[in-house]
Amino acid sequence: MTATNPVDPNQVRLTGENSFIRLSLQEGGAMTTRTSHWRVLLSPGGPGHVLFLKSDLIDDEVRIYSDNIAMVRWLQEEIESLLFPEFADQSLPVFDAVFTKAGDARSFWTETVESDEDTIALTWYDFVEPFMLTVPAGSAPGRPHGVYSCFLPARKAQITLNGDVADGVVSQEMRGDRASSSACVAWSETWVRP
């Protein structure tokens, strides 16, 4: 009997959370708002939080809020450059912010981001069955990384910026054979690289 090695041979680059909301005016339409919210426990840039935001609420500009600029710049270079290059622009300023969370995955989850100028709330609700996303390192074209994450897809989500609500709806989609959406709370997320 041959024992299977339970250890992934790749280098751990990041572990934490990477939840997102992508809204469009109609299901499956062009995005009007896109967010990427990270809660990082371990990375070469240290721990911290960051919210990348692009929305019609801010004339389709990209804004970045964080409590650790070193982590943001590392994340932009290492991962966001592969996921959404507009979020990887290191010439963009990073606004200092405080991050809090509330809720549970049975009913709703809210991430709140507060800077000197802005208060942003991202809320996910009406969840479907969670699942583990597994992408082995090197298996996606053009991406050397692998990622493992517990996805909690939401059928509905809302984003507010200083009390203004972003227009748009969540799109329902499939990831492999699982029901998912364009708004997922993604916990226990680990990125690895050969």
Short mmCIF file of C-alpha atoms in Angstrom, two decimals:
data_model
loop_
_atom_site.label_atom_id
_atom_site.label_comp_id
_atom_site.label_asym_id
_atom_site.label_seq_id
_atom_site.Cartn_x
_atom_site.Cartn_y
_atom_site.Cartn_z
CA MET A 1 0.00 0.00 0.00
CA THR A 2 1.43 3.36 -1.08
CA ALA A 3 0.83 6.34 1.17
CA THR A 4 -0.26 9.58 -0.50
CA ASN A 5 1.72 12.64 0.49
CA PRO A 6 -0.80 14.98 2.21
CA VAL A 7 1.44 18.05 1.68
CA ASP A 8 1.07 20.34 -1.32
CA PRO A 9 4.62 20.67 -2.72
CA ASN A 10 4.09 24.31 -3.75
CA GLN A 11 5.15 27.45 -1.86
CA VAL A 12 2.41 29.17 0.13
CA ARG A 13 2.19 32.79 -1.06
CA LEU A 14 -0.94 34.00 0.73
CA THR A 15 -3.67 32.76 3.02
CA GLY A 16 -6.76 34.61 4.17
CA GLU A 17 -9.96 35.67 2.42
CA ASN A 18 -10.82 37.18 -0.97
CA SER A 19 -14.52 37.95 -1.21
CA PHE A 20 -15.96 39.76 -4.22
CA ILE A 21 -19.08 41.38 -5.64
CA ARG A 22 -19.59 42.01 -9.35
CA LEU A 23 -22.82 43.77 -10.31
CA SER A 24 -24.39 44.42 -13.71
CA LEU A 25 -27.59 46.21 -14.72
CA GLN A 26 -29.03 42.92 -15.98
CA GLU A 27 -27.99 39.37 -15.22
CA GLY A 28 -25.00 38.46 -17.38
CA GLY A 29 -24.57 42.04 -18.63
CA ALA A 30 -21.56 44.35 -18.54
CA MET A 31 -20.32 45.03 -15.01
CA THR A 32 -21.23 48.36 -13.43
CA THR A 33 -19.45 47.68 -10.13
CA ARG A 34 -16.59 45.34 -9.30
CA THR A 35 -14.99 44.80 -5.88
CA SER A 36 -12.23 42.60 -4.54
CA HIS A 37 -12.01 42.51 -0.73
CA TRP A 38 -9.01 40.82 0.87
CA ARG A 39 -8.39 39.91 4.50
CA VAL A 40 -4.82 38.59 4.46
CA LEU A 41 -3.39 36.61 7.36
CA LEU A 42 -0.05 35.64 5.79
CA SER A 43 1.81 37.05 2.78
CA PRO A 44 5.29 38.39 1.91
CA GLY A 45 3.75 41.87 2.33
CA GLY A 46 2.46 41.03 5.80
CA PRO A 47 -1.13 40.77 7.05
CA GLY A 48 -3.87 43.30 6.46
CA HIS A 49 -6.96 44.26 4.51
CA VAL A 50 -7.59 45.84 1.14
CA LEU A 51 -10.65 46.79 -0.89
CA PHE A 52 -10.27 47.31 -4.62
CA LEU A 53 -13.33 49.13 -5.99
CA LYS A 54 -14.39 50.10 -9.52
CA SER A 55 -17.93 51.41 -9.85
CA ASP A 56 -20.28 53.71 -11.70
CA LEU A 57 -20.72 55.31 -8.24
CA ILE A 58 -17.23 56.80 -8.74
CA ASP A 59 -17.35 57.35 -12.53
CA ASP A 60 -15.75 53.94 -13.21
CA GLU A 61 -12.53 54.97 -11.50
CA VAL A 62 -10.54 52.49 -9.43
CA ARG A 63 -10.08 53.22 -5.73
CA ILE A 64 -7.99 51.27 -3.25
CA TYR A 65 -8.48 51.26 0.53
CA SER A 66 -6.14 49.44 2.92
CA ASP A 67 -4.46 49.25 6.32
CA ASN A 68 -1.16 47.91 4.88
CA ILE A 69 0.19 49.54 1.72
CA ALA A 70 3.15 47.10 1.50
CA MET A 71 0.71 44.18 1.31
CA VAL A 72 -1.36 46.01 -1.33
CA ARG A 73 1.62 46.58 -3.61
CA TRP A 74 2.74 42.95 -3.25
CA LEU A 75 -0.81 41.72 -3.92
CA GLN A 76 -1.13 43.94 -6.99
CA GLU A 77 2.09 42.56 -8.48
CA GLU A 78 1.68 38.91 -7.49
CA ILE A 79 -2.06 38.21 -7.86
CA GLU A 80 -4.28 41.12 -8.97
CA SER A 81 -2.17 41.51 -12.13
CA LEU A 82 -3.50 38.06 -13.10
CA LEU A 83 -7.08 38.52 -11.87
CA PHE A 84 -8.01 42.07 -12.94
CA PRO A 85 -5.14 44.25 -14.28
CA GLU A 86 -6.97 47.54 -13.57
CA PHE A 87 -6.65 46.74 -9.85
CA ALA A 88 -2.89 46.10 -10.31
CA ASP A 89 -1.98 49.69 -11.29
CA GLN A 90 0.64 50.65 -8.69
CA SER A 91 0.42 54.33 -9.58
CA LEU A 92 -3.02 54.46 -7.92
CA PRO A 93 -3.10 55.97 -4.42
CA VAL A 94 -4.02 53.79 -1.46
CA PHE A 95 -6.41 55.37 1.04
CA ASP A 96 -5.85 54.46 4.69
CA ALA A 97 -8.92 52.67 6.06
CA VAL A 98 -10.35 50.67 8.95
CA PHE A 99 -12.06 47.35 8.20
CA THR A 100 -14.81 45.63 10.19
CA LYS A 101 -17.12 42.67 9.57
CA ALA A 102 -20.53 41.50 10.78
CA GLY A 103 -22.99 38.69 10.19
CA ASP A 104 -22.75 34.98 9.50
CA ALA A 105 -22.95 32.84 6.39
CA ARG A 106 -26.44 31.57 7.22
CA SER A 107 -28.18 34.90 6.69
CA PHE A 108 -25.86 37.75 5.61
CA TRP A 109 -22.26 38.92 5.68
CA THR A 110 -21.18 42.59 5.67
CA GLU A 111 -17.69 44.02 5.25
CA THR A 112 -17.41 47.72 6.15
CA VAL A 113 -14.52 49.94 5.06
CA GLU A 114 -14.09 53.42 6.55
CA SER A 115 -11.57 56.02 5.41
CA ASP A 116 -11.38 59.74 6.24
CA GLU A 117 -13.64 60.49 3.26
CA ASP A 118 -15.67 57.35 2.54
CA THR A 119 -17.74 54.63 4.17
CA ILE A 120 -18.30 51.56 2.02
CA ALA A 121 -20.43 48.55 2.95
CA LEU A 122 -20.44 45.30 0.99
CA THR A 123 -23.25 42.92 1.93
CA TRP A 124 -23.90 39.38 0.66
CA TYR A 125 -27.15 37.50 1.38
CA ASP A 126 -29.43 34.72 0.13
CA PHE A 127 -26.60 32.17 0.03
CA VAL A 128 -26.48 28.91 -1.90
CA GLU A 129 -24.65 25.76 -0.76
CA PRO A 130 -20.93 26.47 -0.10
CA PHE A 131 -18.23 24.50 -1.89
CA MET A 132 -14.45 24.18 -2.04
CA LEU A 133 -12.81 25.73 -5.10
CA THR A 134 -9.65 23.84 -6.05
CA VAL A 135 -7.36 25.09 -8.81
CA PRO A 136 -4.01 23.23 -8.81
CA ALA A 137 -0.87 25.29 -9.48
CA GLY A 138 -0.19 25.66 -13.20
CA SER A 139 -3.58 24.28 -14.27
CA ALA A 140 -5.04 27.59 -15.52
CA PRO A 141 -3.49 28.98 -18.72
CA GLY A 142 -1.20 31.94 -18.02
CA ARG A 143 -1.40 31.49 -14.24
CA PRO A 144 1.36 29.70 -12.33
CA HIS A 145 -0.58 29.89 -9.05
CA GLY A 146 -2.92 27.41 -7.51
CA VAL A 147 -5.76 28.46 -5.22
CA TYR A 148 -7.92 26.67 -2.66
CA SER A 149 -10.93 28.48 -1.23
CA CYS A 150 -14.25 27.91 0.50
CA PHE A 151 -16.79 29.73 -1.69
CA LEU A 152 -20.11 30.88 -0.23
CA PRO A 153 -22.00 32.18 -3.29
CA ALA A 154 -24.77 34.72 -2.73
CA ARG A 155 -27.79 35.18 -4.96
CA LYS A 156 -28.01 38.81 -3.86
CA ALA A 157 -25.60 41.53 -2.76
CA GLN A 158 -25.51 45.27 -2.14
CA ILE A 159 -22.74 47.85 -2.16
CA THR A 160 -23.11 51.30 -0.63
CA LEU A 161 -20.70 54.21 -0.82
CA ASN A 162 -21.47 57.06 1.59
CA GLY A 163 -25.11 55.96 1.64
CA ASP A 164 -25.49 55.71 -2.15
CA VAL A 165 -26.44 52.23 -3.38
CA ALA A 166 -24.67 50.83 -6.44
CA ASP A 167 -27.00 49.89 -9.28
CA GLY A 168 -27.01 46.34 -10.53
CA VAL A 169 -27.77 42.74 -9.77
CA VAL A 170 -25.78 39.60 -9.07
CA SER A 171 -25.43 37.17 -11.98
CA GLN A 172 -25.97 33.47 -11.36
CA GLU A 173 -23.25 31.26 -12.83
CA MET A 174 -21.71 27.82 -12.56
CA ARG A 175 -18.23 26.95 -11.33
CA GLY A 176 -17.62 23.45 -12.53
CA ASP A 177 -20.73 21.52 -11.53
CA ARG A 178 -21.69 23.85 -8.64
CA ALA A 179 -24.17 26.72 -8.55
CA SER A 180 -22.29 29.95 -7.94
CA SER A 181 -22.64 33.66 -8.62
CA SER A 182 -20.81 36.90 -9.27
CA ALA A 183 -20.92 37.64 -5.53
CA CYS A 184 -19.04 35.20 -3.30
CA VAL A 185 -17.71 35.29 0.22
CA ALA A 186 -14.44 33.39 -0.14
CA TRP A 187 -12.92 32.18 3.11
CA SER A 188 -9.92 29.99 3.94
CA GLU A 189 -8.35 31.09 0.66
CA THR A 190 -4.77 30.01 0.06
CA TRP A 191 -2.66 30.84 -2.98
CA VAL A 192 0.35 28.66 -3.81
CA ARG A 193 3.05 28.81 -6.49
CA PRO A 194 5.74 26.35 -7.65
#
